[in-house]
Amino acid sequence: MKPRHRRAVLIVAVVAVVGVATALVLSAFRQNLIFAYTPSQVAAKEAPLDHTFRIGGLVEQGSLQRDGVRVSFRVTDTAKTISVTYDGILPDMFKEGKGVVAEGRLDTAGVFHASQVLAKHDENYMPPEAGHALEQAEKARKTLKMPAS
């Protein structure tokens, strides 16, 4: 084989290896990608039933119930509310009325089963969509309370 042909074969082989490696990396990335949804998006059935995802919002006041290590509460974006169950110890900063992001799966009954719960004293842990939904709901609530001119 001429050196020119060897070089061409080598270039084709390198391109094929890089292509396969890229395909494998993208496939692994796609399988491990976790999206965040608001309770309104979950209620609108935009969230997947068969994949892990995150739900973000505020822990609804008066919704926290404990039964040993099993905890249930509701997450709201002030427009819609989703029930969440979690088996484990909640973070120290987890409180009703504060921001929360829970990672897990949604069952067919519409209950979110969290495998991980993240909490913070403000909405900095919330996905941007949840923060935006809370702002919009607050504006709408203020508009409804204002007297008509």
JSON list of C-alpha atoms in Angstrom, two decimals:
[
{"chain": "A", "resi": 1, "resn": "MET", "atom": "CA", "xyz": [0.00, 0.00, 0.00]},
{"chain": "A", "resi": 2, "resn": "LYS", "atom": "CA", "xyz": [1.26, 3.41, -0.88]},
{"chain": "A", "resi": 3, "resn": "PRO", "atom": "CA", "xyz": [1.95, 5.93, 1.89]},
{"chain": "A", "resi": 4, "resn": "ARG", "atom": "CA", "xyz": [-0.82, 8.11, 0.49]},
{"chain": "A", "resi": 5, "resn": "HIS", "atom": "CA", "xyz": [-3.38, 5.28, 0.89]},
{"chain": "A", "resi": 6, "resn": "ARG", "atom": "CA", "xyz": [-2.13, 4.47, 4.38]},
{"chain": "A", "resi": 7, "resn": "ARG", "atom": "CA", "xyz": [-2.60, 8.10, 5.37]},
{"chain": "A", "resi": 8, "resn": "ALA", "atom": "CA", "xyz": [-6.15, 8.13, 3.97]},
{"chain": "A", "resi": 9, "resn": "VAL", "atom": "CA", "xyz": [-7.03, 4.92, 5.84]},
{"chain": "A", "resi": 10, "resn": "LEU", "atom": "CA", "xyz": [-5.57, 6.37, 9.04]},
{"chain": "A", "resi": 11, "resn": "ILE", "atom": "CA", "xyz": [-7.60, 9.59, 8.64]},
{"chain": "A", "resi": 12, "resn": "VAL", "atom": "CA", "xyz": [-10.82, 7.63, 8.02]},
{"chain": "A", "resi": 13, "resn": "ALA", "atom": "CA", "xyz": [-10.13, 5.44, 11.06]},
{"chain": "A", "resi": 14, "resn": "VAL", "atom": "CA", "xyz": [-9.48, 8.47, 13.30]},
{"chain": "A", "resi": 15, "resn": "VAL", "atom": "CA", "xyz": [-12.68, 10.17, 12.09]},
{"chain": "A", "resi": 16, "resn": "ALA", "atom": "CA", "xyz": [-14.66, 6.96, 12.75]},
{"chain": "A", "resi": 17, "resn": "VAL", "atom": "CA", "xyz": [-13.24, 6.59, 16.27]},
{"chain": "A", "resi": 18, "resn": "VAL", "atom": "CA", "xyz": [-13.96, 10.25, 17.10]},
{"chain": "A", "resi": 19, "resn": "GLY", "atom": "CA", "xyz": [-17.49, 9.88, 15.73]},
{"chain": "A", "resi": 20, "resn": "VAL", "atom": "CA", "xyz": [-18.20, 6.78, 17.83]},
{"chain": "A", "resi": 21, "resn": "ALA", "atom": "CA", "xyz": [-16.73, 8.42, 20.95]},
{"chain": "A", "resi": 22, "resn": "THR", "atom": "CA", "xyz": [-18.85, 11.53, 20.40]},
{"chain": "A", "resi": 23, "resn": "ALA", "atom": "CA", "xyz": [-21.99, 9.43, 19.96]},
{"chain": "A", "resi": 24, "resn": "LEU", "atom": "CA", "xyz": [-21.29, 7.52, 23.19]},
{"chain": "A", "resi": 25, "resn": "VAL", "atom": "CA", "xyz": [-20.66, 10.71, 25.19]},
{"chain": "A", "resi": 26, "resn": "LEU", "atom": "CA", "xyz": [-23.83, 12.38, 23.89]},
{"chain": "A", "resi": 27, "resn": "SER", "atom": "CA", "xyz": [-25.86, 9.26, 24.62]},
{"chain": "A", "resi": 28, "resn": "ALA", "atom": "CA", "xyz": [-24.58, 9.09, 28.21]},
{"chain": "A", "resi": 29, "resn": "PHE", "atom": "CA", "xyz": [-25.20, 12.82, 28.67]},
{"chain": "A", "resi": 30, "resn": "ARG", "atom": "CA", "xyz": [-28.75, 12.52, 27.38]},
{"chain": "A", "resi": 31, "resn": "GLN", "atom": "CA", "xyz": [-29.54, 9.63, 29.74]},
{"chain": "A", "resi": 32, "resn": "ASN", "atom": "CA", "xyz": [-28.20, 11.49, 32.78]},
{"chain": "A", "resi": 33, "resn": "LEU", "atom": "CA", "xyz": [-29.77, 14.86, 32.02]},
{"chain": "A", "resi": 34, "resn": "ILE", "atom": "CA", "xyz": [-32.30, 15.89, 34.68]},
{"chain": "A", "resi": 35, "resn": "PHE", "atom": "CA", "xyz": [-34.81, 18.62, 33.88]},
{"chain": "A", "resi": 36, "resn": "ALA", "atom": "CA", "xyz": [-36.55, 20.88, 36.40]},
{"chain": "A", "resi": 37, "resn": "TYR", "atom": "CA", "xyz": [-40.28, 21.59, 36.28]},
{"chain": "A", "resi": 38, "resn": "THR", "atom": "CA", "xyz": [-42.68, 23.79, 38.20]},
{"chain": "A", "resi": 39, "resn": "PRO", "atom": "CA", "xyz": [-45.85, 22.39, 39.80]},
{"chain": "A", "resi": 40, "resn": "SER", "atom": "CA", "xyz": [-47.86, 24.10, 37.04]},
{"chain": "A", "resi": 41, "resn": "GLN", "atom": "CA", "xyz": [-45.85, 22.27, 34.38]},
{"chain": "A", "resi": 42, "resn": "VAL", "atom": "CA", "xyz": [-46.26, 18.97, 36.21]},
{"chain": "A", "resi": 43, "resn": "ALA", "atom": "CA", "xyz": [-50.02, 19.53, 36.52]},
{"chain": "A", "resi": 44, "resn": "ALA", "atom": "CA", "xyz": [-50.14, 20.31, 32.78]},
{"chain": "A", "resi": 45, "resn": "LYS", "atom": "CA", "xyz": [-48.50, 16.89, 32.20]},
{"chain": "A", "resi": 46, "resn": "GLU", "atom": "CA", "xyz": [-45.35, 18.41, 30.71]},
{"chain": "A", "resi": 47, "resn": "ALA", "atom": "CA", "xyz": [-43.15, 16.34, 33.06]},
{"chain": "A", "resi": 48, "resn": "PRO", "atom": "CA", "xyz": [-42.23, 12.75, 32.13]},
{"chain": "A", "resi": 49, "resn": "LEU", "atom": "CA", "xyz": [-43.77, 9.84, 34.03]},
{"chain": "A", "resi": 50, "resn": "ASP", "atom": "CA", "xyz": [-40.93, 7.44, 33.26]},
{"chain": "A", "resi": 51, "resn": "HIS", "atom": "CA", "xyz": [-37.87, 9.63, 33.95]},
{"chain": "A", "resi": 52, "resn": "THR", "atom": "CA", "xyz": [-36.27, 11.27, 36.95]},
{"chain": "A", "resi": 53, "resn": "PHE", "atom": "CA", "xyz": [-36.73, 15.04, 37.07]},
{"chain": "A", "resi": 54, "resn": "ARG", "atom": "CA", "xyz": [-36.70, 17.90, 39.56]},
{"chain": "A", "resi": 55, "resn": "ILE", "atom": "CA", "xyz": [-39.64, 19.89, 40.85]},
{"chain": "A", "resi": 56, "resn": "GLY", "atom": "CA", "xyz": [-39.09, 23.30, 42.39]},
{"chain": "A", "resi": 57, "resn": "GLY", "atom": "CA", "xyz": [-41.26, 25.72, 44.29]},
{"chain": "A", "resi": 58, "resn": "LEU", "atom": "CA", "xyz": [-42.31, 26.61, 47.82]},
{"chain": "A", "resi": 59, "resn": "VAL", "atom": "CA", "xyz": [-43.28, 24.16, 50.55]},
{"chain": "A", "resi": 60, "resn": "GLU", "atom": "CA", "xyz": [-46.96, 24.87, 51.15]},
{"chain": "A", "resi": 61, "resn": "GLN", "atom": "CA", "xyz": [-47.82, 26.13, 54.65]},
{"chain": "A", "resi": 62, "resn": "GLY", "atom": "CA", "xyz": [-49.42, 23.44, 56.84]},
{"chain": "A", "resi": 63, "resn": "SER", "atom": "CA", "xyz": [-48.68, 20.60, 54.41]},
{"chain": "A", "resi": 64, "resn": "LEU", "atom": "CA", "xyz": [-45.73, 18.95, 56.16]},
{"chain": "A", "resi": 65, "resn": "GLN", "atom": "CA", "xyz": [-46.53, 15.56, 57.71]},
{"chain": "A", "resi": 66, "resn": "ARG", "atom": "CA", "xyz": [-44.00, 13.20, 59.29]},
{"chain": "A", "resi": 67, "resn": "ASP", "atom": "CA", "xyz": [-44.37, 9.47, 59.91]},
{"chain": "A", "resi": 68, "resn": "GLY", "atom": "CA", "xyz": [-40.99, 8.26, 61.17]},
{"chain": "A", "resi": 69, "resn": "VAL", "atom": "CA", "xyz": [-38.55, 8.89, 58.34]},
{"chain": "A", "resi": 70, "resn": "ARG", "atom": "CA", "xyz": [-41.35, 9.12, 55.76]},
{"chain": "A", "resi": 71, "resn": "VAL", "atom": "CA", "xyz": [-42.23, 12.74, 55.05]},
{"chain": "A", "resi": 72, "resn": "SER", "atom": "CA", "xyz": [-44.97, 14.14, 52.88]},
{"chain": "A", "resi": 73, "resn": "PHE", "atom": "CA", "xyz": [-45.54, 17.75, 51.89]},
{"chain": "A", "resi": 74, "resn": "ARG", "atom": "CA", "xyz": [-46.88, 19.80, 49.01]},
{"chain": "A", "resi": 75, "resn": "VAL", "atom": "CA", "xyz": [-44.83, 21.97, 46.66]},
{"chain": "A", "resi": 76, "resn": "THR", "atom": "CA", "xyz": [-46.53, 24.99, 45.12]},
{"chain": "A", "resi": 77, "resn": "ASP", "atom": "CA", "xyz": [-45.76, 27.76, 42.67]},
{"chain": "A", "resi": 78, "resn": "THR", "atom": "CA", "xyz": [-48.86, 29.56, 44.06]},
{"chain": "A", "resi": 79, "resn": "ALA", "atom": "CA", "xyz": [-50.82, 28.50, 40.97]},
{"chain": "A", "resi": 80, "resn": "LYS", "atom": "CA", "xyz": [-50.67, 24.68, 41.24]},
{"chain": "A", "resi": 81, "resn": "THR", "atom": "CA", "xyz": [-49.68, 22.26, 43.99]},
{"chain": "A", "resi": 82, "resn": "ILE", "atom": "CA", "xyz": [-48.03, 18.81, 43.79]},
{"chain": "A", "resi": 83, "resn": "SER", "atom": "CA", "xyz": [-47.88, 16.26, 46.63]},
{"chain": "A", "resi": 84, "resn": "VAL", "atom": "CA", "xyz": [-44.39, 14.98, 47.43]},
{"chain": "A", "resi": 85, "resn": "THR", "atom": "CA", "xyz": [-43.28, 12.00, 49.52]},
{"chain": "A", "resi": 86, "resn": "TYR", "atom": "CA", "xyz": [-39.74, 11.46, 50.72]},
{"chain": "A", "resi": 87, "resn": "ASP", "atom": "CA", "xyz": [-38.12, 8.68, 52.77]},
{"chain": "A", "resi": 88, "resn": "GLY", "atom": "CA", "xyz": [-35.17, 10.16, 54.61]},
{"chain": "A", "resi": 89, "resn": "ILE", "atom": "CA", "xyz": [-33.93, 13.00, 56.73]},
{"chain": "A", "resi": 90, "resn": "LEU", "atom": "CA", "xyz": [-34.79, 16.46, 55.45]},
{"chain": "A", "resi": 91, "resn": "PRO", "atom": "CA", "xyz": [-32.15, 19.19, 55.25]},
{"chain": "A", "resi": 92, "resn": "ASP", "atom": "CA", "xyz": [-31.87, 21.49, 58.28]},
{"chain": "A", "resi": 93, "resn": "MET", "atom": "CA", "xyz": [-33.09, 24.50, 56.29]},
{"chain": "A", "resi": 94, "resn": "PHE", "atom": "CA", "xyz": [-36.24, 22.71, 55.08]},
{"chain": "A", "resi": 95, "resn": "LYS", "atom": "CA", "xyz": [-39.26, 24.68, 56.31]},
{"chain": "A", "resi": 96, "resn": "GLU", "atom": "CA", "xyz": [-42.81, 25.38, 55.25]},
{"chain": "A", "resi": 97, "resn": "GLY", "atom": "CA", "xyz": [-43.11, 28.50, 53.12]},
{"chain": "A", "resi": 98, "resn": "LYS", "atom": "CA", "xyz": [-39.48, 28.24, 51.95]},
{"chain": "A", "resi": 99, "resn": "GLY", "atom": "CA", "xyz": [-37.93, 27.20, 48.64]},
{"chain": "A", "resi": 100, "resn": "VAL", "atom": "CA", "xyz": [-37.35, 23.55, 47.85]},
{"chain": "A", "resi": 101, "resn": "VAL", "atom": "CA", "xyz": [-36.09, 21.47, 44.95]},
{"chain": "A", "resi": 102, "resn": "ALA", "atom": "CA", "xyz": [-36.92, 17.76, 45.01]},
{"chain": "A", "resi": 103, "resn": "GLU", "atom": "CA", "xyz": [-35.49, 15.18, 42.63]},
{"chain": "A", "resi": 104, "resn": "GLY", "atom": "CA", "xyz": [-37.42, 12.00, 41.89]},
{"chain": "A", "resi": 105, "resn": "ARG", "atom": "CA", "xyz": [-40.21, 10.47, 39.83]},
{"chain": "A", "resi": 106, "resn": "LEU", "atom": "CA", "xyz": [-43.90, 11.12, 39.36]},
{"chain": "A", "resi": 107, "resn": "ASP", "atom": "CA", "xyz": [-46.29, 8.19, 39.72]},
{"chain": "A", "resi": 108, "resn": "THR", "atom": "CA", "xyz": [-49.49, 7.68, 37.73]},
{"chain": "A", "resi": 109, "resn": "ALA", "atom": "CA", "xyz": [-51.58, 9.10, 40.62]},
{"chain": "A", "resi": 110, "resn": "GLY", "atom": "CA", "xyz": [-49.72, 12.43, 40.36]},
{"chain": "A", "resi": 111, "resn": "VAL", "atom": "CA", "xyz": [-47.66, 12.01, 43.55]},
{"chain": "A", "resi": 112, "resn": "PHE", "atom": "CA", "xyz": [-43.99, 12.91, 43.29]},
{"chain": "A", "resi": 113, "resn": "HIS", "atom": "CA", "xyz": [-41.70, 10.40, 45.04]},
{"chain": "A", "resi": 114, "resn": "ALA", "atom": "CA", "xyz": [-38.49, 12.25, 45.88]},
{"chain": "A", "resi": 115, "resn": "SER", "atom": "CA", "xyz": [-35.13, 10.53, 46.14]},
{"chain": "A", "resi": 116, "resn": "GLN", "atom": "CA", "xyz": [-33.38, 13.76, 47.13]},
{"chain": "A", "resi": 117, "resn": "VAL", "atom": "CA", "xyz": [-34.59, 17.03, 48.68]},
{"chain": "A", "resi": 118, "resn": "LEU", "atom": "CA", "xyz": [-32.64, 20.30, 48.58]},
{"chain": "A", "resi": 119, "resn": "ALA", "atom": "CA", "xyz": [-33.74, 23.27, 50.66]},
{"chain": "A", "resi": 120, "resn": "LYS", "atom": "CA", "xyz": [-32.58, 26.81, 51.17]},
{"chain": "A", "resi": 121, "resn": "HIS", "atom": "CA", "xyz": [-33.81, 29.83, 53.07]},
{"chain": "A", "resi": 122, "resn": "ASP", "atom": "CA", "xyz": [-34.80, 31.63, 49.87]},
{"chain": "A", "resi": 123, "resn": "GLU", "atom": "CA", "xyz": [-35.65, 30.83, 46.27]},
{"chain": "A", "resi": 124, "resn": "ASN", "atom": "CA", "xyz": [-32.02, 30.72, 45.09]},
{"chain": "A", "resi": 125, "resn": "TYR", "atom": "CA", "xyz": [-32.23, 26.91, 44.83]},
{"chain": "A", "resi": 126, "resn": "MET", "atom": "CA", "xyz": [-35.31, 27.08, 42.65]},
{"chain": "A", "resi": 127, "resn": "PRO", "atom": "CA", "xyz": [-35.08, 26.54, 38.93]},
{"chain": "A", "resi": 128, "resn": "PRO", "atom": "CA", "xyz": [-35.46, 29.84, 37.04]},
{"chain": "A", "resi": 129, "resn": "GLU", "atom": "CA", "xyz": [-38.83, 28.68, 35.71]},
{"chain": "A", "resi": 130, "resn": "ALA", "atom": "CA", "xyz": [-40.18, 28.18, 39.23]},
{"chain": "A", "resi": 131, "resn": "GLY", "atom": "CA", "xyz": [-38.93, 31.58, 40.36]},
{"chain": "A", "resi": 132, "resn": "HIS", "atom": "CA", "xyz": [-40.53, 33.20, 37.32]},
{"chain": "A", "resi": 133, "resn": "ALA", "atom": "CA", "xyz": [-43.82, 31.36, 37.95]},
{"chain": "A", "resi": 134, "resn": "LEU", "atom": "CA", "xyz": [-43.83, 32.57, 41.57]},
{"chain": "A", "resi": 135, "resn": "GLU", "atom": "CA", "xyz": [-43.24, 36.16, 40.44]},
{"chain": "A", "resi": 136, "resn": "GLN", "atom": "CA", "xyz": [-46.07, 35.94, 37.89]},
{"chain": "A", "resi": 137, "resn": "ALA", "atom": "CA", "xyz": [-48.47, 34.42, 40.43]},
{"chain": "A", "resi": 138, "resn": "GLU", "atom": "CA", "xyz": [-47.61, 37.14, 42.96]},
{"chain": "A", "resi": 139, "resn": "LYS", "atom": "CA", "xyz": [-48.25, 39.86, 40.36]},
{"chain": "A", "resi": 140, "resn": "ALA", "atom": "CA", "xyz": [-51.57, 38.26, 39.44]},
{"chain": "A", "resi": 141, "resn": "ARG", "atom": "CA", "xyz": [-52.58, 38.02, 43.09]},
{"chain": "A", "resi": 142, "resn": "LYS", "atom": "CA", "xyz": [-51.74, 41.70, 43.69]},
{"chain": "A", "resi": 143, "resn": "THR", "atom": "CA", "xyz": [-53.69, 42.71, 40.59]},
{"chain": "A", "resi": 144, "resn": "LEU", "atom": "CA", "xyz": [-56.79, 40.83, 41.80]},
{"chain": "A", "resi": 145, "resn": "LYS", "atom": "CA", "xyz": [-56.64, 42.47, 45.24]},
{"chain": "A", "resi": 146, "resn": "MET", "atom": "CA", "xyz": [-56.41, 46.00, 43.86]},
{"chain": "A", "resi": 147, "resn": "PRO", "atom": "CA", "xyz": [-59.75, 47.87, 43.80]},
{"chain": "A", "resi": 148, "resn": "ALA", "atom": "CA", "xyz": [-61.23, 48.60, 40.38]},
{"chain": "A", "resi": 149, "resn": "SER", "atom": "CA", "xyz": [-61.08, 52.25, 39.25]}
]
